[in-house]
Amino acid sequence: MTSKLVPLISEADIARALQTLAKEIDQDYDGKPLVVVTVLKGAFIFAADLIRKITTPISRVELIRLSSYGSGTNSSGQVKIFSDLAPEAIIRQHVLLVEDIVDTGRSTATAIALLKQHHPASVKLCSLLDKPARRIVPVEIDYLGFTIEDHFAIGYGLDWDERYRELSGIYAVEEE
Ligand code: PRP
């Protein structure tokens, strides 16, 4: 069986979503400084673009790495956390967690639990993609770019066995 990449979300669509999300975030925080926590690796491109569209002051950017997929196209169910997040970075701060995709919800729920251990003033979630068909753990997404069907999505930070993160748009991997 061979695989092909089918366009799902264009670079222009992503650019429009970034504008909309940044506007919503700016309205809600109303000038209150934000700590942006980005989930590596997948969200690195989205977060880099989003923080340059937000005008809300960003007091710091933190990176945590979570991994659940292994090398296949299905989540392994085990979320590994690699984080050196200092509690002082989060305590009493308004935190915006930036994800590329919420799939089963396990990674995001793990990240939110990790952040809440450090007593933030608030935690909100911004995710570029939502794939509700595969949800196992409930997750509330405060700022969402796109809801997608049950496709394996790659590009714009999302990988397939570590490849394709550099693509400017998002594609579905389909078997032929
Ligand atoms: C992907 C994606 C999300 C998570 C979503 O990361 O970047 O963080 O899975 O899946 P879930 O809702 O089922 O937990 P992955 O584990 O592939 O690591 P990566 O970001 O380093 O590619």
PDB file of N, CA and C in Angstrom, residues 47 84 92 136 160:
ATOM      1  N   ALA A  47       3.074  28.107  17.443  1.00  0.00           N
ATOM      2  CA  ALA A  47       3.324  29.026  18.558  1.00  0.00           C
ATOM      3  C   ALA A  47       4.194  30.196  18.106  1.00  0.00           C
ATOM      4  N   ASP A  84      11.480  20.939  32.086  1.00  0.00           N
ATOM      5  CA  ASP A  84      12.246  21.515  33.200  1.00  0.00           C
ATOM      6  C   ASP A  84      11.574  22.824  33.631  1.00  0.00           C
ATOM      7  N   ARG A  92       0.850  32.027  39.918  1.00  0.00           N
ATOM      8  CA  ARG A  92       0.084  33.293  39.850  1.00  0.00           C
ATOM      9  C   ARG A  92       0.085  33.946  38.457  1.00  0.00           C
ATOM     10  N   ILE A 136     -10.517  10.685  23.931  1.00  0.00           N
ATOM     11  CA  ILE A 136     -10.672   9.739  25.044  1.00  0.00           C
ATOM     12  C   ILE A 136     -10.772  10.503  26.357  1.00  0.00           C
ATOM     13  N   TRP A 160       5.081  13.020  10.538  1.00  0.00           N
ATOM     14  CA  TRP A 160       4.821  11.587  10.368  1.00  0.00           C
ATOM     15  C   TRP A 160       6.184  10.924  10.521  1.00  0.00           C
TER      16      TRP A 160
END
